[in-house]
Coordinates of C-alpha atoms in Angstrom, one line a residue:
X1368 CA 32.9 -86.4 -2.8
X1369 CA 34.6 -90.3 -2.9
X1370 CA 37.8 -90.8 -1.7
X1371 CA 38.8 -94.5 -3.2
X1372 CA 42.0 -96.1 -3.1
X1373 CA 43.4 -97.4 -6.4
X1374 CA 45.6 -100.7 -6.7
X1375 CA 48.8 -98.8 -6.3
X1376 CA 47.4 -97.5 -2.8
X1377 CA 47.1 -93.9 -4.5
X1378 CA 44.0 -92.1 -3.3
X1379 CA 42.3 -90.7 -6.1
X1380 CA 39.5 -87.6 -5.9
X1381 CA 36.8 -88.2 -8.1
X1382 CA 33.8 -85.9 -9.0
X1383 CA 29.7 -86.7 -9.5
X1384 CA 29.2 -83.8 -11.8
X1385 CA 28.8 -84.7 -15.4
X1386 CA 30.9 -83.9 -18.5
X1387 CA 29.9 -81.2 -20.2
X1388 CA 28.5 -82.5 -24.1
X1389 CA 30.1 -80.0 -26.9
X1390 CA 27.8 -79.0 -29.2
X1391 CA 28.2 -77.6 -32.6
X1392 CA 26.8 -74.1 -31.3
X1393 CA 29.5 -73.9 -29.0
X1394 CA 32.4 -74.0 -31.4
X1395 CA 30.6 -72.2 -33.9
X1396 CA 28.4 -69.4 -33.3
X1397 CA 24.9 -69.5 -35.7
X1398 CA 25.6 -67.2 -38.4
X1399 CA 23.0 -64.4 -39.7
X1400 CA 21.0 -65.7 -42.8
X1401 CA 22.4 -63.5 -45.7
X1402 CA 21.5 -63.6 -49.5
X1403 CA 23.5 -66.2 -51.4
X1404 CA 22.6 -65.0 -54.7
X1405 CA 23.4 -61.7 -56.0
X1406 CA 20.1 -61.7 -57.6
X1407 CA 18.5 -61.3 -54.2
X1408 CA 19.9 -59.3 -52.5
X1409 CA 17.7 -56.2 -51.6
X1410 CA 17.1 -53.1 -49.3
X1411 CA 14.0 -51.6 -48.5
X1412 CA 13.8 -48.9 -45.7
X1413 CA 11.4 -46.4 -44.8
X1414 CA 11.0 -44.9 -48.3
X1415 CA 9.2 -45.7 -51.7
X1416 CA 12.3 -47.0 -53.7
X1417 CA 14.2 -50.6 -53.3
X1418 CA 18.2 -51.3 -53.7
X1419 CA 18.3 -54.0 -56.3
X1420 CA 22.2 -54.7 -55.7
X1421 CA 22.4 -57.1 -58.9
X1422 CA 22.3 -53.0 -60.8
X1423 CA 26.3 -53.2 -59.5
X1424 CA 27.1 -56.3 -61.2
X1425 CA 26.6 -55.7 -64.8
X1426 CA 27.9 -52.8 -66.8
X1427 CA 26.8 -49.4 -66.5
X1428 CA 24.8 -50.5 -63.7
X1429 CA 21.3 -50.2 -66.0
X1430 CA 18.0 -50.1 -64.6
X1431 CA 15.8 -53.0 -63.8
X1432 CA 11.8 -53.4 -64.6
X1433 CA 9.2 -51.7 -62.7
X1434 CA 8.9 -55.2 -61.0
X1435 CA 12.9 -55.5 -60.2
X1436 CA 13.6 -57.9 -62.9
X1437 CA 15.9 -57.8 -65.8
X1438 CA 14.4 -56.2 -69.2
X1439 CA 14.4 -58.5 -72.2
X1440 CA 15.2 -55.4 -74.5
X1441 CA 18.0 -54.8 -72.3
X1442 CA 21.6 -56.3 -72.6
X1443 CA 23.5 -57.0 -69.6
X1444 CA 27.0 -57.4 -69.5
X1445 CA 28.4 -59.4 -66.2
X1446 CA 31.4 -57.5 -64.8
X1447 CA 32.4 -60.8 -62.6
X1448 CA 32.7 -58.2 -59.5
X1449 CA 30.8 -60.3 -57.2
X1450 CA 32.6 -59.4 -54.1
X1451 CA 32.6 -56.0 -54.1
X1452 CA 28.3 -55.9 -54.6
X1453 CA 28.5 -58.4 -51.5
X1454 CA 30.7 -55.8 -49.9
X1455 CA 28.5 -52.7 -50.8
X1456 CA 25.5 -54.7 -49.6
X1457 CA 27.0 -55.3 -46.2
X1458 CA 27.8 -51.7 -46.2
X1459 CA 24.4 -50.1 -46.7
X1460 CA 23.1 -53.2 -44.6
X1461 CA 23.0 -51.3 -40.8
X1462 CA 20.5 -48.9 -40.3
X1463 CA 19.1 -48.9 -44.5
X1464 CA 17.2 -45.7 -44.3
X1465 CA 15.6 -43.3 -47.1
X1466 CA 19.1 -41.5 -46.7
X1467 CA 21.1 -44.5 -47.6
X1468 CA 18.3 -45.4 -50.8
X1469 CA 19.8 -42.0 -52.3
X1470 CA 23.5 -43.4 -51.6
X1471 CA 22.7 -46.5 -53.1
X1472 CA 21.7 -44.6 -56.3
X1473 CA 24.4 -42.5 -56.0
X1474 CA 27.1 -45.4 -56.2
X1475 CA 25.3 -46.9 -58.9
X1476 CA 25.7 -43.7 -60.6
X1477 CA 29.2 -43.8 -59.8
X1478 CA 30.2 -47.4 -61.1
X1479 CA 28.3 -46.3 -64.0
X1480 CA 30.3 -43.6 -65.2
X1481 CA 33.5 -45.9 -64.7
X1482 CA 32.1 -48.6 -66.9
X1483 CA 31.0 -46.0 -69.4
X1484 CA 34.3 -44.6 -69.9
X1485 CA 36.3 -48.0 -69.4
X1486 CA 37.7 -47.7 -66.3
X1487 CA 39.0 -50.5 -64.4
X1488 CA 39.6 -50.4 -60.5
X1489 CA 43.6 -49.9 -59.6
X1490 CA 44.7 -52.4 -57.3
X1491 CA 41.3 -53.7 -57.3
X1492 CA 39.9 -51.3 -55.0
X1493 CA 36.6 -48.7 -56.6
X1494 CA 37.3 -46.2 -54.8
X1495 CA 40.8 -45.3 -55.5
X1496 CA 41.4 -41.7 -54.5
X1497 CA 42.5 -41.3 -58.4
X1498 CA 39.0 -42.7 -59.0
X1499 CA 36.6 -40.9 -57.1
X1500 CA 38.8 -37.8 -57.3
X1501 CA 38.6 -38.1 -61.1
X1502 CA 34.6 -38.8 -61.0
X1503 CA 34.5 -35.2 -58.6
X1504 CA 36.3 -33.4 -61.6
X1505 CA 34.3 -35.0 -64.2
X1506 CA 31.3 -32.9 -62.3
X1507 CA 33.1 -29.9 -62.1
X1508 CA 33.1 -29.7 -66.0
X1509 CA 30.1 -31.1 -66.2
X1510 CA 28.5 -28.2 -63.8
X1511 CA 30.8 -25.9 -66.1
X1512 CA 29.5 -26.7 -69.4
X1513 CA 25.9 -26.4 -67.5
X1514 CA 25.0 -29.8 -68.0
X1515 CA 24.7 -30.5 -64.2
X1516 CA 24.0 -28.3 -61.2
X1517 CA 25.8 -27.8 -58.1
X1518 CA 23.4 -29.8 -55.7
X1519 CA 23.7 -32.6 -58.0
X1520 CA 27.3 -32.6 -57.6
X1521 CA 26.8 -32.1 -53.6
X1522 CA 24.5 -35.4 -54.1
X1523 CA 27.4 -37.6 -55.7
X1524 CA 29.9 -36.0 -53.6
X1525 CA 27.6 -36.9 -50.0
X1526 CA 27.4 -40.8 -51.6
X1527 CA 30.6 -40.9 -51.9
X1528 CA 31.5 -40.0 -49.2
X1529 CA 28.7 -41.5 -47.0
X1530 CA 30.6 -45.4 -48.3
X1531 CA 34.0 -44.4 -47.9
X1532 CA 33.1 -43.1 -44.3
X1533 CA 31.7 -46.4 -43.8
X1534 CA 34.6 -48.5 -44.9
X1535 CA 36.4 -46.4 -42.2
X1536 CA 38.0 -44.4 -45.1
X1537 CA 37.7 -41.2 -43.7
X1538 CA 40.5 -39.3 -45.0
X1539 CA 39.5 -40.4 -48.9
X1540 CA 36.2 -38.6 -47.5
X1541 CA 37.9 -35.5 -46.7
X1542 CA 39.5 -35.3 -49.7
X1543 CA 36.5 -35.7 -52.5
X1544 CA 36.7 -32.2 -53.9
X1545 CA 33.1 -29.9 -53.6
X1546 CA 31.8 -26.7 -55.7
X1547 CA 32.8 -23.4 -54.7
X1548 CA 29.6 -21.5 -53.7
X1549 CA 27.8 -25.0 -53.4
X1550 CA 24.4 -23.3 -52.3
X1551 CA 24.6 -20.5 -55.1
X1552 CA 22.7 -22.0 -57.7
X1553 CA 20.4 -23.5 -55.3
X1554 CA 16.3 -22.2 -56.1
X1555 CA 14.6 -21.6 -52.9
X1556 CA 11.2 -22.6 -52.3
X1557 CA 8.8 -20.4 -52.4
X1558 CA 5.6 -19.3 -49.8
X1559 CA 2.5 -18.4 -50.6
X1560 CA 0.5 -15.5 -49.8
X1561 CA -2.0 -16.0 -46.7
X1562 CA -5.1 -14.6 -48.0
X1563 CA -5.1 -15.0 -51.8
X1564 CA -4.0 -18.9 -52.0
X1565 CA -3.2 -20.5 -48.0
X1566 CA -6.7 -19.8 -46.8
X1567 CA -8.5 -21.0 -49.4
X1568 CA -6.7 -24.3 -49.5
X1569 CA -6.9 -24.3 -45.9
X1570 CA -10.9 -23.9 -46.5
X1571 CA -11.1 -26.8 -49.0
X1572 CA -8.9 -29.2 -46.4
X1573 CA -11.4 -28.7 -43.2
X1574 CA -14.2 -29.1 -45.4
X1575 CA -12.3 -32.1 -46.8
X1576 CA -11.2 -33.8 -44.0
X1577 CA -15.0 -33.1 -41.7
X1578 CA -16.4 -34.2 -44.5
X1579 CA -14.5 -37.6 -44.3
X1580 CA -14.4 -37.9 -40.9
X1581 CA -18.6 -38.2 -40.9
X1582 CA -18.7 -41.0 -42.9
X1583 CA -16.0 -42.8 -41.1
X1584 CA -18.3 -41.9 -37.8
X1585 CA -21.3 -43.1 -39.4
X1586 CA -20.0 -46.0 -40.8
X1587 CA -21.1 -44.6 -44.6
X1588 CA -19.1 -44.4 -47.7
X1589 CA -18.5 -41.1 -49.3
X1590 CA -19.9 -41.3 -53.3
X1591 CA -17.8 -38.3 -54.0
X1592 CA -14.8 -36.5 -51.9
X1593 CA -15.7 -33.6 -49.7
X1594 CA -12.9 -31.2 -51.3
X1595 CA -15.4 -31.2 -54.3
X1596 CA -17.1 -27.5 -54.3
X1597 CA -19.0 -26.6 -57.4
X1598 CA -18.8 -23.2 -57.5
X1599 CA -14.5 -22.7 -57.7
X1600 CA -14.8 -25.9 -60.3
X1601 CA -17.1 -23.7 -62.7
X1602 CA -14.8 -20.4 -62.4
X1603 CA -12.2 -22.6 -62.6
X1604 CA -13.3 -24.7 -65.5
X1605 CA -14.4 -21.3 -67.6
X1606 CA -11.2 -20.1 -66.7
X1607 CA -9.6 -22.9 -68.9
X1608 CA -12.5 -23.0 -71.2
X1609 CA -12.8 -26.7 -70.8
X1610 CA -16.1 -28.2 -72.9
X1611 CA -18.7 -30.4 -70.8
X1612 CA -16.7 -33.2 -71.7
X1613 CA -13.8 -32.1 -70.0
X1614 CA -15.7 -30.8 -67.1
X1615 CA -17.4 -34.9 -66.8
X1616 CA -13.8 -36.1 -66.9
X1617 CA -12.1 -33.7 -64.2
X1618 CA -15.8 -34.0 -61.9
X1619 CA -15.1 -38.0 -62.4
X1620 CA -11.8 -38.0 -60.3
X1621 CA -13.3 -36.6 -57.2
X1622 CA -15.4 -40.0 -57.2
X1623 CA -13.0 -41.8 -58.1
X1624 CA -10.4 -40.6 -55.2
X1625 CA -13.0 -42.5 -53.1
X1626 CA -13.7 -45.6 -55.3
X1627 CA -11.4 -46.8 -57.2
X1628 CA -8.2 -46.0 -55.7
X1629 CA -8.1 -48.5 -52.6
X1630 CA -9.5 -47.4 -49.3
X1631 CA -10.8 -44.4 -49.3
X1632 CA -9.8 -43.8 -45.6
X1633 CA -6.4 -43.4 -46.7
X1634 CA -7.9 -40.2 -48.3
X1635 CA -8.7 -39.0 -44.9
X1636 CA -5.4 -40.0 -43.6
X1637 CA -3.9 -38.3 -47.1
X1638 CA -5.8 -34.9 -46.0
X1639 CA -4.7 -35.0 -42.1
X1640 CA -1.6 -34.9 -42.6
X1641 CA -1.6 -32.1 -45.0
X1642 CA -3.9 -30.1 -42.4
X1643 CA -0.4 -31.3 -40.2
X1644 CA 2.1 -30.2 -42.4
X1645 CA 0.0 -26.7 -42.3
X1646 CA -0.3 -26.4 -38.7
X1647 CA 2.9 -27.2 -37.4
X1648 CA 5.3 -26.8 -40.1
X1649 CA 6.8 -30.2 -39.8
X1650 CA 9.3 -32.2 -42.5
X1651 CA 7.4 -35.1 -44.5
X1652 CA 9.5 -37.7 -43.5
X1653 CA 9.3 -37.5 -39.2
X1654 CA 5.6 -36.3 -39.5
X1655 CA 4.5 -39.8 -41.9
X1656 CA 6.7 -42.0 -39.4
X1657 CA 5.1 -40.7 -36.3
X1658 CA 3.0 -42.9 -34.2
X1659 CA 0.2 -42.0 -31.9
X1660 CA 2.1 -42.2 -28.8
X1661 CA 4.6 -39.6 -30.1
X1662 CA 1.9 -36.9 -29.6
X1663 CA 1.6 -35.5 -26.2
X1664 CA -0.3 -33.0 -24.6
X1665 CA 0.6 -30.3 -22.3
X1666 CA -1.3 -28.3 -20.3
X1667 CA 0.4 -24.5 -21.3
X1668 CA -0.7 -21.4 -22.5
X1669 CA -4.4 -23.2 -23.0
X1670 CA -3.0 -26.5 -23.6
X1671 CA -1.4 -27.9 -26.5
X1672 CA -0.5 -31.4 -28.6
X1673 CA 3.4 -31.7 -28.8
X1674 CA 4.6 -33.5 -31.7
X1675 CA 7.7 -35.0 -30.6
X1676 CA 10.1 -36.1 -33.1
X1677 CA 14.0 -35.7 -34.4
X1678 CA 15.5 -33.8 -37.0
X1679 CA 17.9 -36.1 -38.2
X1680 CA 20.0 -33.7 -40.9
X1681 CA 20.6 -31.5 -37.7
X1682 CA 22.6 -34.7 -36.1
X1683 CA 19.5 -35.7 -34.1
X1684 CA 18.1 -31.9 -33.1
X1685 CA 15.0 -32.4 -30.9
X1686 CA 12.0 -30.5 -32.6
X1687 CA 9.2 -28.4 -30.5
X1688 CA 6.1 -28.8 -32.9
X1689 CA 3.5 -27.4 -30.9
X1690 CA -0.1 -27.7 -32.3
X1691 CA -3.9 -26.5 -31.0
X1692 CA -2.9 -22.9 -30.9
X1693 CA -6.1 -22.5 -31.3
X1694 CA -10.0 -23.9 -31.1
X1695 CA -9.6 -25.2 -34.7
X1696 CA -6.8 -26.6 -34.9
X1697 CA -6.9 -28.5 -30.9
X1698 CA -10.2 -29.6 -32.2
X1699 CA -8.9 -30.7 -35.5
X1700 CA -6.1 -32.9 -33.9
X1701 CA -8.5 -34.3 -30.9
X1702 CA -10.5 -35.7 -33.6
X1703 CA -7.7 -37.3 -35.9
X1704 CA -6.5 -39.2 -32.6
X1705 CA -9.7 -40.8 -32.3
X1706 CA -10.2 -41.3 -36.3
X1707 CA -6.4 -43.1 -36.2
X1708 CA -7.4 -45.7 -33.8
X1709 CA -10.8 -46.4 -35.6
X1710 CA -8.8 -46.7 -39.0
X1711 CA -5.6 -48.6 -37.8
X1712 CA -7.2 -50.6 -34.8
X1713 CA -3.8 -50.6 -33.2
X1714 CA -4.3 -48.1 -30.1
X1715 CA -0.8 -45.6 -29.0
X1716 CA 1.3 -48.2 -30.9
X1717 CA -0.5 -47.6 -34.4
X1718 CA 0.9 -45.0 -37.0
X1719 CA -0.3 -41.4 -36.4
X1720 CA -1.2 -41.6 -40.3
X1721 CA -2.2 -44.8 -41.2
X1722 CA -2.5 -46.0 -44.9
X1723 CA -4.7 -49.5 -45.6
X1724 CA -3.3 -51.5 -48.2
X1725 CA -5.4 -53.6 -50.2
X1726 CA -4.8 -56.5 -48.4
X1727 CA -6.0 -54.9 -45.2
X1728 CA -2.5 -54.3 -43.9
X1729 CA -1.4 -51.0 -42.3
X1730 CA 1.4 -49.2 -43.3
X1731 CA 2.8 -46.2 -42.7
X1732 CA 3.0 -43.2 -45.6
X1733 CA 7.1 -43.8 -45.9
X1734 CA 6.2 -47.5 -47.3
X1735 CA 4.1 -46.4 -49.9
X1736 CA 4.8 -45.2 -53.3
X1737 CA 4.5 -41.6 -53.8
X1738 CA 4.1 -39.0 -51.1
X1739 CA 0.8 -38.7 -49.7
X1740 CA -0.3 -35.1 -50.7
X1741 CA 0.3 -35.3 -54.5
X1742 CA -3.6 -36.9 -54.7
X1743 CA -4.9 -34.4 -52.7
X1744 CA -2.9 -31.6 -55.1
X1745 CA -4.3 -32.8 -58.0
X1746 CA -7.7 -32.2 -56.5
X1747 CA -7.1 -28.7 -55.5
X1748 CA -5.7 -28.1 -58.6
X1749 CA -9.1 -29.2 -60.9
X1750 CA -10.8 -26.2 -58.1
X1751 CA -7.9 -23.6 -59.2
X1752 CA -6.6 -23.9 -55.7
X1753 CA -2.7 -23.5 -55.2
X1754 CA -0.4 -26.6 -54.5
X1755 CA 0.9 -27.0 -51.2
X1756 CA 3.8 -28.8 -50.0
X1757 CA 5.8 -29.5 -46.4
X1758 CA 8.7 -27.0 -47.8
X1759 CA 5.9 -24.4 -49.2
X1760 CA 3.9 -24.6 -46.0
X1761 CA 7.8 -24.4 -44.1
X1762 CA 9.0 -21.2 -46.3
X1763 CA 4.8 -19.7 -45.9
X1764 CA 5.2 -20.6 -42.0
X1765 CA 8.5 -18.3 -41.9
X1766 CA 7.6 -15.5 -43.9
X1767 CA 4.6 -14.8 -42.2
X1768 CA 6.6 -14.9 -39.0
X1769 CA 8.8 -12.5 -40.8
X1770 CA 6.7 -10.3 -41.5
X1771 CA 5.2 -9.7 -38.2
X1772 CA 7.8 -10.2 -36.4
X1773 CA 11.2 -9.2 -38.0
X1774 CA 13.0 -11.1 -35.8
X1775 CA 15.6 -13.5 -36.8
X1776 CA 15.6 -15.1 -33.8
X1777 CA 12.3 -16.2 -33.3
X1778 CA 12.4 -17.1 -36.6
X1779 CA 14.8 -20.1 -36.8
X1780 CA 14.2 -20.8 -33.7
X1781 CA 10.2 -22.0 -35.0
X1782 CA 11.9 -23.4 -38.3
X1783 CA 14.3 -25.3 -36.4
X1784 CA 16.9 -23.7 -38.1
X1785 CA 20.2 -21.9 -37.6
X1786 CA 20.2 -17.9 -37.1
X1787 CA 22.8 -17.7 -40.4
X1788 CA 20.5 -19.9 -42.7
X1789 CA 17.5 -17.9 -42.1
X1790 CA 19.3 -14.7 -42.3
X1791 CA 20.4 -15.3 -45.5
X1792 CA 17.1 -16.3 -47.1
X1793 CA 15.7 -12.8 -45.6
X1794 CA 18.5 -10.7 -46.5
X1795 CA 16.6 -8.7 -49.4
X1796 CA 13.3 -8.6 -47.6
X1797 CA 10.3 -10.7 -48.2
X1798 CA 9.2 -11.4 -52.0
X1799 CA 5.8 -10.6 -50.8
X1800 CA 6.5 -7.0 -49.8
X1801 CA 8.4 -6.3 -53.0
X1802 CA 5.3 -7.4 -54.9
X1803 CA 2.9 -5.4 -53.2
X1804 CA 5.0 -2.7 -53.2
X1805 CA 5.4 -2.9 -56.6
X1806 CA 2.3 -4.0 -57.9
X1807 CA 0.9 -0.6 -55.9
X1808 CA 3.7 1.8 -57.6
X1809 CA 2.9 0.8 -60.8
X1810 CA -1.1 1.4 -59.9
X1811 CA 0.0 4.7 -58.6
X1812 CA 1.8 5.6 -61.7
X1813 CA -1.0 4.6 -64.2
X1814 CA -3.7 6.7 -62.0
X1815 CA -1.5 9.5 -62.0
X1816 CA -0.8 9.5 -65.7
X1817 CA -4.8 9.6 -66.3
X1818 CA -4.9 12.9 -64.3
X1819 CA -6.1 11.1 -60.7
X1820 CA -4.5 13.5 -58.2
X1821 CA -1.1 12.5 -56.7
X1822 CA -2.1 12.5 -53.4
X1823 CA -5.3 10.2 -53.7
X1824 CA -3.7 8.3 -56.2
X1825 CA -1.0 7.0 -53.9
X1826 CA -3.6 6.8 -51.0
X1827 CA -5.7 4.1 -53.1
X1828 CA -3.1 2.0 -54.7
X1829 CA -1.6 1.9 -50.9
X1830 CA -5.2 0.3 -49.7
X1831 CA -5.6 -1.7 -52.4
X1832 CA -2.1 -3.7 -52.1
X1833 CA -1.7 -3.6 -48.8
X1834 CA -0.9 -6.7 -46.8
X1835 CA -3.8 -8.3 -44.9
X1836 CA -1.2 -9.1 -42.1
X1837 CA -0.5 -7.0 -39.0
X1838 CA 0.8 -6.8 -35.8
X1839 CA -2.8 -7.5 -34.6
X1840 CA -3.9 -10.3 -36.2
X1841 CA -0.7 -11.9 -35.5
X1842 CA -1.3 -11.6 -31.5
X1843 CA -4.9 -12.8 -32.3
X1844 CA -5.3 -17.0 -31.6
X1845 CA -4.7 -18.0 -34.8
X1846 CA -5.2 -18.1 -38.9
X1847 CA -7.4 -21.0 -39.0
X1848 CA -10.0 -19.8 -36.2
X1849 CA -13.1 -18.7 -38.8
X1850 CA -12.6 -22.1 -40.9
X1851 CA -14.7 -24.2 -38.2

């Protein structure tokens, strides 16, 4: 510090440190880079479908091209409410997830059917508790006259209320009105029967995905796909009566599932995952966003390969989905790690499931268009195989645990669900048993009427319709132990 004395004999303190220089950052923070344009501004999240927000700004929101651009044929009308598509935007912004793709759709919906009937916001706001309470009725005699059902309704009311939640508009939320007995016209899905259609799809997957995995080892390509078996095509195909010409088509898409239709590694990856969805029971959407690292193995009971993942629809719920139960299935899943590396080259960080694009990117199975076992269905189908699905393979999963069980508990406890929802679905017994049992009355019945004795009769229909499962082969390591 200098002390110096100034002409008035003042002494005056005086500092060496240097003035700070302003800069433009310092009075004005750097902004986020947002669309300027209405035309551009999109969301894409971890599903197949984009948000095109320039739907909101003309009339009746219509839809756009394949592509995302405007159709010649169509005409769109400008509804100069540029702010409000900038606000819906920001809105659906945080977090855009395949949850908030269905809300998008929903609110387009929604501004839709106010254009259509001509009417205009009150006070400038969209969501006007006259509005949205009046687009709630609108379904209600629309679910009435049977033109809608319920869960559609449930869908427009969840949009709804999803964006006025957002714009911190909770009580408009609370009051959107619902349908009385929203689940009652609700179809359940549906299991299948172990033995007559779950085990011979199973077959077809093993053979389907070691078939794969042995070109992938040995650095071949496959000339036709491993779920081909000749034998089920023929009964199938004289089942239908198809001509040889049909029979050359139909044989022609099991090459070509390997040919022409990108990488034919994303096959393998298509037919792992379905062999996932069978042995753990797991939703799509957690199982196709998994990456390698979220499988662990733990040393219990034999050891056994934890898929760890959330159930978001059950605010978060932590999921146990537990798989190599048994030799087959711990060597199936010991096998797809090392096949997942080799496909992706990414290591733990790579996706569990990876799909090659055709630019030699990898992607997950969320960011591609369709979900990843309707290929593989349309294969089983050509061998008269049943179609499987993560909510048939969920509902299959629970009856059979059902059955052998009877007990709720254990029950929702492997769906990950609560004690009430499963008790309701099993309420009136498996659909199973009442076919059995039915199918082996009317047997009974018939036998009888051509003079077979009661007794016997009974006795045979009873073996003849009686349900492969038991208490035994339940305790026994697993379904899927003969298919190695």
């Amino acid at each position: 510090m200098i002390i110096s004395i100034d002409t008035d004999s003042t002494p005056v303190t005086r500092n060496r440190r240097k003035a700070v220089k302003v800069t433009r950052e310092m009075v004005a923070p750097l902004a986020s880079i947002e669309p300027l344009t209405i035309e551009t501004m999109t969301l894409k999240g971890e599903n197949p479908g984009t948000a095109h927000f320039k739907r909101l700004k003309y009339k009746g929101c219509p839809k756009l091209t394949t592509k995302g651009e405007l159709n010649p044929a169509t005409d769109y009308v400008d509804m100069n409410r540029d702010d409000f598509v900038r606000e819906m935007y920001q809105t659906l912004k945080p977090k855009f997830n395949y949850s908030s793709f269905g809300h998008f759709m929903g609110l387009a919906r929604y501004i839709g059917w106010l254009d259509r009937e001509g009417i205009e916001p009150i006070d400038g706001d969209y969501f006007h508790n006259d509005l949205t309470n009046g687009y709630m009725q609108q379904f209600a005699k629309w679910v009435g006259q049977g033109l809608h059902a319920k869960g559609t309704w449930r869908g427009a009311r969840s949009s709804l209320a999803f964006i006025l939640k957002a714009l911190n508009r909770n009580t408009a939320a609370s009051l959107l009105i619902s349908p009385k007995n929203a689940y009652s016209d609700a179809v359940p899905h549906k299991g299948i029967h172990v033995e007559r259609e779950l085990k011979p799809v199973a077959r077809a997957l093993f053979r389907g995905f070691y078939g794969l995995l042995k070109h992938l080892d040995d650095g071949t390509t496959p000339n036709i796909n491993p779920l081909w078996d000749e034998k089920l095509f023929n009964a199938h195909s004289l089942s239908c009566g198809w001509d040889n010409e049909k029979n050359g088509r139909v044989k022609a898409t099991f090459v070509q599932s390997v040919s022409n239709k990108g990488d034919w590694r994303n096959q393998l990856s298509r037919i792992a995952i379905m062999l996932c969805y069978m042995l753990t029971g797991m939703n799509a959407e957690p199982l196709k966003r998994m990456k390698r690292s979220d499988v662990k193995f733990k040393q219990i009971q034999g050891g056994k390969f934890i898929f760890e993942a959330t159930k978001a629809r059950a605010k978060h719920l932590q999921l146990d989905n537990a798989l190599g139960f048994n030799k087959a299935g711990k060597s199936f899943i010991e096998r797809w790690l090392i096949a997942s590396v080799s496909i992706s080259k990414a290591g733990d960080s790579g996706w569990l499931f990876p799909f090659v694009t055709p630019q030699g990117e990898t992607k997950n199975f969320s960011e591609t268009s369709g979900a990843p076992q309707d290929n593989v269905n349309k294969l089983l189908k050509h061998l008269g195989l049943t179609k499987i699905t993560p909510s048939i393979l969920r509902k299959t999963k629970s009856d059979t645990l059902m059955k052998v069980t009877e007990d709720i508990l254990l029950v929702s406890l492997a769906a990950n669900n609560s004690i009430n929802t499963i008790s309701v679905s099993y309420s009136q017994g498996l659909p199973q048993d009442h076919e059995n049992n039915l199918s082996a009355s009317m047997e009974a019945t018939y036998d009888i009427a051509k003079g077979k004795q009661i007794g016997i009769a009974i006795k045979e229909a009873k073996y003849n319709h009686h349900d492969a499962l038991s208490e035994y082969d339940y305790k026994r390591p697993g379904p899927y132990t003969h298919l190695r």
